PDB file of C-alpha atoms in Angstrom:
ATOM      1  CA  UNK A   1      19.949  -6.773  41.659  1.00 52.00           C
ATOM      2  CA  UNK A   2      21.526  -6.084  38.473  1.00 60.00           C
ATOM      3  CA  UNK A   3      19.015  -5.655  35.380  1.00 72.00           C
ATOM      4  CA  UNK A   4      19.832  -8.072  32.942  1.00 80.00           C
ATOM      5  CA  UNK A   5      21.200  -6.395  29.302  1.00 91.00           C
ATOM      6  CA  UNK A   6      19.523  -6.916  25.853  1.00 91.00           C
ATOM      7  CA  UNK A   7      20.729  -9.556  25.306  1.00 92.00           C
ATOM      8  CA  UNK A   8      20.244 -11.540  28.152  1.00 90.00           C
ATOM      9  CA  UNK A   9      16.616 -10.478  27.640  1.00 90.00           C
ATOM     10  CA  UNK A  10      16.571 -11.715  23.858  1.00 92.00           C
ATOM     11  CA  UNK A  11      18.557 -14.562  24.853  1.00 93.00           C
ATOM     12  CA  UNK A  12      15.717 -15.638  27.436  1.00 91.00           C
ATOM     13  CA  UNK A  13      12.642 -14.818  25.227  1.00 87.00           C
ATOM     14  CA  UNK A  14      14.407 -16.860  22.333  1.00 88.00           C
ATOM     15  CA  UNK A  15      15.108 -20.100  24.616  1.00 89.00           C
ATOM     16  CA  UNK A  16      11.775 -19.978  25.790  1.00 84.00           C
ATOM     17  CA  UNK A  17       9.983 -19.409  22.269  1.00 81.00           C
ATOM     18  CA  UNK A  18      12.630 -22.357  20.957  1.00 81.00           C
ATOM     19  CA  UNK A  19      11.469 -24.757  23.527  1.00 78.00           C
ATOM     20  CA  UNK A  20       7.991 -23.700  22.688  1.00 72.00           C
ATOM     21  CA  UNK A  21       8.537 -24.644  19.059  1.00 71.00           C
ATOM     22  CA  UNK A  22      10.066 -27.774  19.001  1.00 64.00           C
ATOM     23  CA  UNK A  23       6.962 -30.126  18.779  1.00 56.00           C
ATOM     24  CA  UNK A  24       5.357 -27.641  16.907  1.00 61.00           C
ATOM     25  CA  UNK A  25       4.636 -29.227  13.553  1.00 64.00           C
ATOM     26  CA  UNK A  26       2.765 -25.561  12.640  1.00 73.00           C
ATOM     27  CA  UNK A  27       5.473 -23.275  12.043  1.00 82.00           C
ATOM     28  CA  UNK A  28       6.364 -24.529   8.842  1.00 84.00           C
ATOM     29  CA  UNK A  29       2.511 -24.585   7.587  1.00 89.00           C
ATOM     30  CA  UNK A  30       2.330 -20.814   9.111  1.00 90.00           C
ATOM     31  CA  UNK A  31       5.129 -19.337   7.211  1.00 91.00           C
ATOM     32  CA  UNK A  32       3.873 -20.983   4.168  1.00 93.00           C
ATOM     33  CA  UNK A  33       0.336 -19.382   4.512  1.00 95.00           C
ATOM     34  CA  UNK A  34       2.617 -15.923   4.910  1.00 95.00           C
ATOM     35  CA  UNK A  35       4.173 -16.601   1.357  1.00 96.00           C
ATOM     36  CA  UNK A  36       0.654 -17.508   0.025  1.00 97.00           C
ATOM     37  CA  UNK A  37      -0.687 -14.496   1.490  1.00 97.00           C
ATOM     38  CA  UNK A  38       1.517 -11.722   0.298  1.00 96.00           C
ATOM     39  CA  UNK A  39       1.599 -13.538  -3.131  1.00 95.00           C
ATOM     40  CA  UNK A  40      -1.878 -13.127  -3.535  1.00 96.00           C
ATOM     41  CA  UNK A  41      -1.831  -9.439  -2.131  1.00 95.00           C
ATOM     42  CA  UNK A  42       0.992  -8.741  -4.925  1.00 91.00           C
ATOM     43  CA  UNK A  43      -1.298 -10.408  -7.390  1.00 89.00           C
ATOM     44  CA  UNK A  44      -4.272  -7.834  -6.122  1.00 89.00           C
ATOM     45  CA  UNK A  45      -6.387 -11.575  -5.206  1.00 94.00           C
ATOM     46  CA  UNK A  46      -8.380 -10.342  -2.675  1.00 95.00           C
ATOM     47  CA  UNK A  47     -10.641 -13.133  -1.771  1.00 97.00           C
ATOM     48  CA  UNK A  48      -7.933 -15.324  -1.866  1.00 97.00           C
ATOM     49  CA  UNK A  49      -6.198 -13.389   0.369  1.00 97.00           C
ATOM     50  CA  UNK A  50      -9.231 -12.970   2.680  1.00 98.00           C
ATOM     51  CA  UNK A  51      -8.979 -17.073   2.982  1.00 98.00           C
ATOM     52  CA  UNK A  52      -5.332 -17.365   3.592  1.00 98.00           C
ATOM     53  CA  UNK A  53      -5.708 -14.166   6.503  1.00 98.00           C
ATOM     54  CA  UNK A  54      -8.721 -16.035   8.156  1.00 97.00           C
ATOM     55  CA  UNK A  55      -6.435 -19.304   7.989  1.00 96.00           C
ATOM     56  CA  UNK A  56      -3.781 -17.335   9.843  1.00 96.00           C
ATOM     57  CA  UNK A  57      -6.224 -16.356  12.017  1.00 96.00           C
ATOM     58  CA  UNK A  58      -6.832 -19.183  13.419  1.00 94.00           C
ATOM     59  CA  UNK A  59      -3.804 -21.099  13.177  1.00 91.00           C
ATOM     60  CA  UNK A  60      -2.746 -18.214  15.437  1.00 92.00           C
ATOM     61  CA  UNK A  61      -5.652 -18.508  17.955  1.00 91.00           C
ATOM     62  CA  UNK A  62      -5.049 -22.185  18.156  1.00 88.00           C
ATOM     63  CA  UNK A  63      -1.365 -21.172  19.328  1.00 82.00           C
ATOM     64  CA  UNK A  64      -2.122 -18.870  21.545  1.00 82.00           C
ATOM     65  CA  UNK A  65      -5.481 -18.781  22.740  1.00 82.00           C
ATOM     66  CA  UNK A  66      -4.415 -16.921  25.535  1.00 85.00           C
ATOM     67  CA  UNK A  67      -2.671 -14.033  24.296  1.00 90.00           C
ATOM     68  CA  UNK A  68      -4.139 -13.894  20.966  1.00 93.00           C
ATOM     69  CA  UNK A  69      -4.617  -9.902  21.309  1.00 92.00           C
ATOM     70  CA  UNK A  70      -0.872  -9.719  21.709  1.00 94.00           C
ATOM     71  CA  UNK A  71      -0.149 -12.375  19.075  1.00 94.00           C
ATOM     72  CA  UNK A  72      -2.768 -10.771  16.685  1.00 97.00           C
ATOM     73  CA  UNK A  73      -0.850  -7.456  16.579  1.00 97.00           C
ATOM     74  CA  UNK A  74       2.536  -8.868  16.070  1.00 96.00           C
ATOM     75  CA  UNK A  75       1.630 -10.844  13.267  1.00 96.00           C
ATOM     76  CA  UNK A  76       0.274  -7.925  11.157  1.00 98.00           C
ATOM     77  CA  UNK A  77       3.579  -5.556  12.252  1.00 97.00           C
ATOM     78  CA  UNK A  78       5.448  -8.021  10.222  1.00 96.00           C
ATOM     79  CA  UNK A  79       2.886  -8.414   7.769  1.00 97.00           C
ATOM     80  CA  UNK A  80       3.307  -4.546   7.126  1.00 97.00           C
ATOM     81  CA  UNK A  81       7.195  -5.006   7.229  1.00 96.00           C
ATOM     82  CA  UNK A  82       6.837  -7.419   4.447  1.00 95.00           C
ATOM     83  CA  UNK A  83       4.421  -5.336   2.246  1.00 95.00           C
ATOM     84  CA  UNK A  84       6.338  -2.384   2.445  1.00 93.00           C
ATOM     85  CA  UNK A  85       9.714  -4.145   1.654  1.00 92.00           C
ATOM     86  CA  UNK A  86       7.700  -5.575  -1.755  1.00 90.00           C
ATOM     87  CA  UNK A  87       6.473  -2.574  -2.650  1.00 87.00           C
ATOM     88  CA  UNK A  88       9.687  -1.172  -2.755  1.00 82.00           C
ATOM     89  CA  UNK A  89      10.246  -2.651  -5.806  1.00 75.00           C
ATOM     90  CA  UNK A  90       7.369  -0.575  -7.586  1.00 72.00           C
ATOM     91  CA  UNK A  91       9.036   2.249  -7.322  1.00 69.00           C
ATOM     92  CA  UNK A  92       6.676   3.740  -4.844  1.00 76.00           C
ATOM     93  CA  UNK A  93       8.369   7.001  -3.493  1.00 76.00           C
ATOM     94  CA  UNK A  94      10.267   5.960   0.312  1.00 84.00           C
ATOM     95  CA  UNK A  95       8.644   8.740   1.949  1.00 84.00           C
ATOM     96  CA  UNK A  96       4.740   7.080   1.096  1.00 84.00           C
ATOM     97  CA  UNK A  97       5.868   4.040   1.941  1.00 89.00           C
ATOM     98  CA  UNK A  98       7.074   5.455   5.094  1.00 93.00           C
ATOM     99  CA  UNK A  99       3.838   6.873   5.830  1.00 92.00           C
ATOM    100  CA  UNK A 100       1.480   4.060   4.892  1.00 91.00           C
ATOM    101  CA  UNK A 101       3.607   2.458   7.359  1.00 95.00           C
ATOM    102  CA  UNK A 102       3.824   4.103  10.318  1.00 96.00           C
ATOM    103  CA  UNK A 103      -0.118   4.902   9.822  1.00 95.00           C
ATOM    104  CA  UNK A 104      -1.031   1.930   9.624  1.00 96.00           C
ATOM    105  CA  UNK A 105       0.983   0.666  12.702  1.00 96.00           C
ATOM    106  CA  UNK A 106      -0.909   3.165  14.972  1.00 97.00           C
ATOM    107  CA  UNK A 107      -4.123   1.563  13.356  1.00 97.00           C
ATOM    108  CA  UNK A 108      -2.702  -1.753  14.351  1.00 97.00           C
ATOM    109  CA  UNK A 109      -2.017  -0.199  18.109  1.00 96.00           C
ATOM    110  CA  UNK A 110      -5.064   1.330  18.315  1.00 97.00           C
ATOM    111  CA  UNK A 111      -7.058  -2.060  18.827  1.00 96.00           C
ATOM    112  CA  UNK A 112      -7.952  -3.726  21.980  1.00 94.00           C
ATOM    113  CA  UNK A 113     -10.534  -6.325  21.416  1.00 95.00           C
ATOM    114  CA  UNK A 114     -10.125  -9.617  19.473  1.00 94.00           C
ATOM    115  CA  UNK A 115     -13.056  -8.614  16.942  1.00 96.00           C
ATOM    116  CA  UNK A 116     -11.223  -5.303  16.052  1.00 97.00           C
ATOM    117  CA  UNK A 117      -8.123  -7.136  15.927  1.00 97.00           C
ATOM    118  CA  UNK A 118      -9.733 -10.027  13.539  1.00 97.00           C
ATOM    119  CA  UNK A 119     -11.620  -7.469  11.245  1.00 97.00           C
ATOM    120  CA  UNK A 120      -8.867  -4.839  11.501  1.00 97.00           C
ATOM    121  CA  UNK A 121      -6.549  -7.795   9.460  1.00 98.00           C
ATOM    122  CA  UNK A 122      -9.028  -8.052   6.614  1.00 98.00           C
ATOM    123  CA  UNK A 123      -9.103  -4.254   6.478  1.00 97.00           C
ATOM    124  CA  UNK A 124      -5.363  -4.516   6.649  1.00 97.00           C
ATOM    125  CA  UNK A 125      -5.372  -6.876   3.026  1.00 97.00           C
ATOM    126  CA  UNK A 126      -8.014  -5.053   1.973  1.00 96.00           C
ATOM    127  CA  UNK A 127      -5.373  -1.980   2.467  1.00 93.00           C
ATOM    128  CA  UNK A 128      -2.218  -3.539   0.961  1.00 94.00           C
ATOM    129  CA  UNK A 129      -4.475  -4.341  -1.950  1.00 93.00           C
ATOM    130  CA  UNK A 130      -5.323  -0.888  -2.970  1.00 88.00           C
ATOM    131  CA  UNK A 131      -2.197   0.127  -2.441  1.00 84.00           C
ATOM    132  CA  UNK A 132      -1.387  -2.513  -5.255  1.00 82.00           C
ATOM    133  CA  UNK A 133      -4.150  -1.904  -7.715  1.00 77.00           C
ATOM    134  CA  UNK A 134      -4.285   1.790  -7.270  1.00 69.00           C
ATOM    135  CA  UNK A 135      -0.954   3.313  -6.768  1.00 64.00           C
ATOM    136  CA  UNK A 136       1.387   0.809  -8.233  1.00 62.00           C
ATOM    137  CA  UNK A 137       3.186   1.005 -11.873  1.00 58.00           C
ATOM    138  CA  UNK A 138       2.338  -2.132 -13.775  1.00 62.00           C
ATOM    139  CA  UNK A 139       5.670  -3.693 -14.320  1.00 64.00           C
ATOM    140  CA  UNK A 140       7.335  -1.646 -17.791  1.00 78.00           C
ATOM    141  CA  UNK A 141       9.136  -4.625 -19.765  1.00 82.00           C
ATOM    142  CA  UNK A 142      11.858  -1.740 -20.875  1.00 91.00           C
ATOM    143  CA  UNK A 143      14.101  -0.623 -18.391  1.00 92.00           C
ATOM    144  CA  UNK A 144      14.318   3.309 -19.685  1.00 95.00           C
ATOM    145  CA  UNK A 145      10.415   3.511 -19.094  1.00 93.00           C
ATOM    146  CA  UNK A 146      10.505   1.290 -15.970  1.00 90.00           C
ATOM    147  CA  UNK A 147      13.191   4.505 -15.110  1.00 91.00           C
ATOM    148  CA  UNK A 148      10.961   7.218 -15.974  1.00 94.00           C
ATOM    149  CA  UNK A 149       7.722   5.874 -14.520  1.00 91.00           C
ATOM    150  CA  UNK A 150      10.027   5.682 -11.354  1.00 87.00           C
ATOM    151  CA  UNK A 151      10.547   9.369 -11.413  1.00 92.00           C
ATOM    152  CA  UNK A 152       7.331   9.884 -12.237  1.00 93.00           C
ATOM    153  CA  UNK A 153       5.749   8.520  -8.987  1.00 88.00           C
ATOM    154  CA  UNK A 154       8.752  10.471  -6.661  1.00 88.00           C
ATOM    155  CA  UNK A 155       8.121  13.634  -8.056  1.00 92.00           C
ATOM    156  CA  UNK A 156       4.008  13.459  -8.584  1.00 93.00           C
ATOM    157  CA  UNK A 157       3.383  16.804  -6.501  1.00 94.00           C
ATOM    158  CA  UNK A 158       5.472  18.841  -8.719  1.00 95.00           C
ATOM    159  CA  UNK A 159       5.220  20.136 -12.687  1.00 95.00           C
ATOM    160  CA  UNK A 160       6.121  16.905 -14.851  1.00 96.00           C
ATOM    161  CA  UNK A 161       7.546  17.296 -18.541  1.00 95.00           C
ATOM    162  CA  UNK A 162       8.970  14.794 -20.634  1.00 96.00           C
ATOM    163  CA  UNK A 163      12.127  17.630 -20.708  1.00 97.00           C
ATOM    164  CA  UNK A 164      12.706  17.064 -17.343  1.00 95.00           C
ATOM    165  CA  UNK A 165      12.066  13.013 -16.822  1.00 97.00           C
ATOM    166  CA  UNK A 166      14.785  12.713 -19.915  1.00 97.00           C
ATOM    167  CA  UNK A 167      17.002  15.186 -18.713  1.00 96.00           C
ATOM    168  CA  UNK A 168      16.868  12.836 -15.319  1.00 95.00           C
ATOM    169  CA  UNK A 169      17.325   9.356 -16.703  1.00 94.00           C
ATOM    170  CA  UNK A 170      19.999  11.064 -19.371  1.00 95.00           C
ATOM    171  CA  UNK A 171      18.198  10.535 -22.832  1.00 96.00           C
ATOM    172  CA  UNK A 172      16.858  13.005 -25.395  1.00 97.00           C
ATOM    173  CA  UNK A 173      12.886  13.918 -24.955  1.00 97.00           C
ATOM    174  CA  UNK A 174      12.102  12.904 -28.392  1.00 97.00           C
ATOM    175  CA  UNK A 175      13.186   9.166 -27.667  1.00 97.00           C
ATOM    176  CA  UNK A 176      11.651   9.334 -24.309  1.00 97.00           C
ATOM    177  CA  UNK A 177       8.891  10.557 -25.831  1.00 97.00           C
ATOM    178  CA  UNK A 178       8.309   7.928 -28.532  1.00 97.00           C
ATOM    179  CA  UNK A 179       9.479   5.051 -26.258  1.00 96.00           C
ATOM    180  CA  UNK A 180       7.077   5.629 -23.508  1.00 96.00           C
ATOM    181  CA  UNK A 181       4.308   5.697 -26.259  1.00 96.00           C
ATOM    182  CA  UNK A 182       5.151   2.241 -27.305  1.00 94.00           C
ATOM    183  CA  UNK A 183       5.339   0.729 -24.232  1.00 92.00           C
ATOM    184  CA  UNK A 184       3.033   2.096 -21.875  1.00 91.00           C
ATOM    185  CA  UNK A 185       0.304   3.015 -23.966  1.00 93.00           C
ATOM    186  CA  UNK A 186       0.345   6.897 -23.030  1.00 95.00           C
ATOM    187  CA  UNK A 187       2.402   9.700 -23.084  1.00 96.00           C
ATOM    188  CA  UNK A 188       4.381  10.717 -20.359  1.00 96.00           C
ATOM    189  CA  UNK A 189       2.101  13.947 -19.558  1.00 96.00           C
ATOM    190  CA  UNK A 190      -0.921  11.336 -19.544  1.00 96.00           C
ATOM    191  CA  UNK A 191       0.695   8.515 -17.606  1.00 95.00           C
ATOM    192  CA  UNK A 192       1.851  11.242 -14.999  1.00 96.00           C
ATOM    193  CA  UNK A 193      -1.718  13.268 -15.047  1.00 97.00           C
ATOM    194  CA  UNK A 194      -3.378   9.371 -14.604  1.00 94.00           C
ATOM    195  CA  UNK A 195      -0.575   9.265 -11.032  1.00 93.00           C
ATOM    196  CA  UNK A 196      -1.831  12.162 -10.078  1.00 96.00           C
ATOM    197  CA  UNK A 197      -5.398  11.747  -9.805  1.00 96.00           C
ATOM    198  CA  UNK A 198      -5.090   8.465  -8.144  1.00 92.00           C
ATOM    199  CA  UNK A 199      -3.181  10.517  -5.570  1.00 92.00           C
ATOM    200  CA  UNK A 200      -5.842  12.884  -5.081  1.00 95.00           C
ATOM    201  CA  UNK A 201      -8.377  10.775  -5.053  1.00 94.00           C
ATOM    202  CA  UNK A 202      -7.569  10.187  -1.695  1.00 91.00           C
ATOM    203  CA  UNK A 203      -7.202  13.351  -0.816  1.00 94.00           C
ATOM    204  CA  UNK A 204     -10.426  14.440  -1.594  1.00 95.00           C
ATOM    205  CA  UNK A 205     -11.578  11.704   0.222  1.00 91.00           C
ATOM    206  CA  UNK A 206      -9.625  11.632   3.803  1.00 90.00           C
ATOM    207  CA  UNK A 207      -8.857  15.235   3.726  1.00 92.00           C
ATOM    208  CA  UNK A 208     -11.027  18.721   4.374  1.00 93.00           C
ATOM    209  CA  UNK A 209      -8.957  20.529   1.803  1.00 95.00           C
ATOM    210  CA  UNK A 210     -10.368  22.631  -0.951  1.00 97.00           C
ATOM    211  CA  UNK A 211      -9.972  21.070  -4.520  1.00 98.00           C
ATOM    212  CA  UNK A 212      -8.330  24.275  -5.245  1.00 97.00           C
ATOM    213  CA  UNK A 213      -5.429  23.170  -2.687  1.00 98.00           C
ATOM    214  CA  UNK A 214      -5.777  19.653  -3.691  1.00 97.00           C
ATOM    215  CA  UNK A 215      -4.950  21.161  -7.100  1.00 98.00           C
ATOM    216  CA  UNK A 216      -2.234  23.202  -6.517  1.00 98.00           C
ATOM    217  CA  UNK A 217      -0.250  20.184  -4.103  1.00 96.00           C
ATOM    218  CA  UNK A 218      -0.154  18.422  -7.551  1.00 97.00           C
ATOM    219  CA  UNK A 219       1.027  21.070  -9.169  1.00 97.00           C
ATOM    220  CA  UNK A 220      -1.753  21.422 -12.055  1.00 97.00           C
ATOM    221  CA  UNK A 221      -1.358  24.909 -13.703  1.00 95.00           C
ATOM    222  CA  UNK A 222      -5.269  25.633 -12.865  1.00 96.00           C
ATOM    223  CA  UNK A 223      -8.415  24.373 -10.912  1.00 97.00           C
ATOM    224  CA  UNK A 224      -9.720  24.134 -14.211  1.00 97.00           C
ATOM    225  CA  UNK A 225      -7.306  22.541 -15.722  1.00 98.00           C
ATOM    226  CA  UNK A 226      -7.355  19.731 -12.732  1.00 98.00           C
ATOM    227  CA  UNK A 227     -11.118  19.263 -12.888  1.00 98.00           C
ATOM    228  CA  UNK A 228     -10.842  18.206 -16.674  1.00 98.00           C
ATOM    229  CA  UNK A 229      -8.077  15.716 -16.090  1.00 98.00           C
ATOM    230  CA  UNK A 230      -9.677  14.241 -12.815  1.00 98.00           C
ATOM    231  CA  UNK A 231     -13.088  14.447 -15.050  1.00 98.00           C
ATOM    232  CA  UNK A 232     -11.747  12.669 -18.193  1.00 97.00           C
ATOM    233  CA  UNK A 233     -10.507   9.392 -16.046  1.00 95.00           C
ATOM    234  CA  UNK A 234     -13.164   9.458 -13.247  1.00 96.00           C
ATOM    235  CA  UNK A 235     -15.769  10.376 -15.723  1.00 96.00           C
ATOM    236  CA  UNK A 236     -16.915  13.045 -12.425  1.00 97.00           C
ATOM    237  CA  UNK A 237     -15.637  16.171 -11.628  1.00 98.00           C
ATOM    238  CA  UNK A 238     -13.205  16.205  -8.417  1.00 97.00           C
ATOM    239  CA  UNK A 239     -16.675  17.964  -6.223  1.00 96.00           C
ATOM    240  CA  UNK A 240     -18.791  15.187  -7.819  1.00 96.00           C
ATOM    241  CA  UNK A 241     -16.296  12.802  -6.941  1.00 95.00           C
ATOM    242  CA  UNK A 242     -16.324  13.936  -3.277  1.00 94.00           C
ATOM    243  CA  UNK A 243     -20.064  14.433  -2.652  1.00 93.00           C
ATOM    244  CA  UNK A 244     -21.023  10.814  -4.098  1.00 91.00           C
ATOM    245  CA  UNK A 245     -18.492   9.480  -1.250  1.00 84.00           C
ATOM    246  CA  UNK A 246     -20.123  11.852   1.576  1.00 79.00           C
ATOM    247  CA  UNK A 247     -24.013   9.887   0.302  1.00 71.00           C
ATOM    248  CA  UNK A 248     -22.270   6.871  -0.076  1.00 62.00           C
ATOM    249  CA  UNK A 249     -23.482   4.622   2.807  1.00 43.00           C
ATOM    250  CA  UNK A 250     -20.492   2.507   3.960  1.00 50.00           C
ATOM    251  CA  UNK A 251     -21.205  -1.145   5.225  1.00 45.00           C
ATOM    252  CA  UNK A 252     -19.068  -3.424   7.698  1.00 44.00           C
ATOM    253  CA  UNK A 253     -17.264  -5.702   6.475  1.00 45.00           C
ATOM    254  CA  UNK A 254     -18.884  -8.908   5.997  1.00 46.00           C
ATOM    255  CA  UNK A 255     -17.240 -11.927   4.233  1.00 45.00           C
ATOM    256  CA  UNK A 256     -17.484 -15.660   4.711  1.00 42.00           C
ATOM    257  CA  UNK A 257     -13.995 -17.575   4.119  1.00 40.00           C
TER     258      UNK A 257
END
């Protein structure tokens, strides 16, 4: 018997799911709770993004009772698909994007009960989120710093200089310089030492490397020097920092919607 092509398979899966659909008065609702719920993860909302996920939730289980851990996991591919297309526009570097990605797909894959599956999507906004609040450029009104913040968060594990980022985006350093003051509050060193320490952050966190390493991937000159920049905006030194996560005594998630 001849196996049938690609197409013929989509072709067949896409009647079916059509004549699934047509009395199905939920679609519509469902896609609007996916607008809600990405426009309150872009907004960093979280509770109100808890609500719309746990709507999803069930609007999903209603569907498909049956094969909700199948359904489940599909829903929060595209979920991810959609996140990582809107952060695009942040100026988040492609290859972190890439990464937060595919990691969190093989999170996504690596539940098999409904209760991971349910908790894993609040974990999942909970994710997106941070992303948002933590590693995102607030949105520059002037396109030159909008530019330079850009290069900024591509380039965060090498030396940055206000030479260099104007010399990129093809203006002099003293404009560069004065403009980025104006509008962002901070000087370019200060805006790209603040990048950096979010960055490691999470390093020190997820990772067994030494704060020297940690360090030098960033490209400060010195330990020392890193430990005073991570100090002055955590208000702890990078081995503070780490220790107070190792005694910190991490809870379940627990929420009512």
């Amino acid at each position: 018997m001849k196996e049938r092509t690609y197409e013929e398979r989509f072709a067949s899966y896409y009647m079916r799911d059509m004549e699934h659909c047509q009395d199905h008065d939920g679609i519509q609702y469902f896609y609007q709770l996916q607008e809600e719920l990405m426009d309150h993860i872009m907004s960093n909302q979280l509770h109100e993004a808890q609500k719309i996920m746990a709507r999803l939730q069930e609007v999903l289980h209603r569907r498909a009772p049956e094969a909700i851990e199948t359904a489940l996991p599909r829903f929060y591919l595209t979920q991810v698909a959609l996140f990582a297309n809107e952060i695009r526009k942040f100026g988040i570097s492609p290859v972190k994007i890439f990464c937060f990605s595919s990691a969190s797909i093989e999170l996504i894959y690596s539940w098999h009960t409904e209760e991971e599956m349910v908790e894993g999507g609040h974990w999942l906004v909970e994710s997106f989120i941070d992303m948002i609040s933590e590693r995102v450029n607030p949105f520059f009104s002037h396109p030159v710093v909008c530019q330079a913040a850009e290069y900024i968060n591509h380039h965060l594990e090498e030396p940055i200089e206000v030479e260099a980022v104007a010399k990129e985006i093809r203006i002099s350093p003293s404009y560069l310089a004065k403009l980025f003051k104006q509008q962002a509050g901070m000087t370019v060193k200060q805006f790209s030492n603040q990048r950096k320490v979010v960055e490691a952050k999470y390093y020190l966190q997820f990772s067994t490397k030494e704060i020297a390493e940690i360090a030098d991937q960033f490209s400060f000159c010195n330990q020392s020097y890193f430990t005073k920049v991570f100090k002055d905006q955590m208000g702890l030194t990078p081995k503070q920092f780490r220790l107070s996560l190792q005694r910190e005594v991490k809870e379940p998630y627990q929420e009512s919607f």
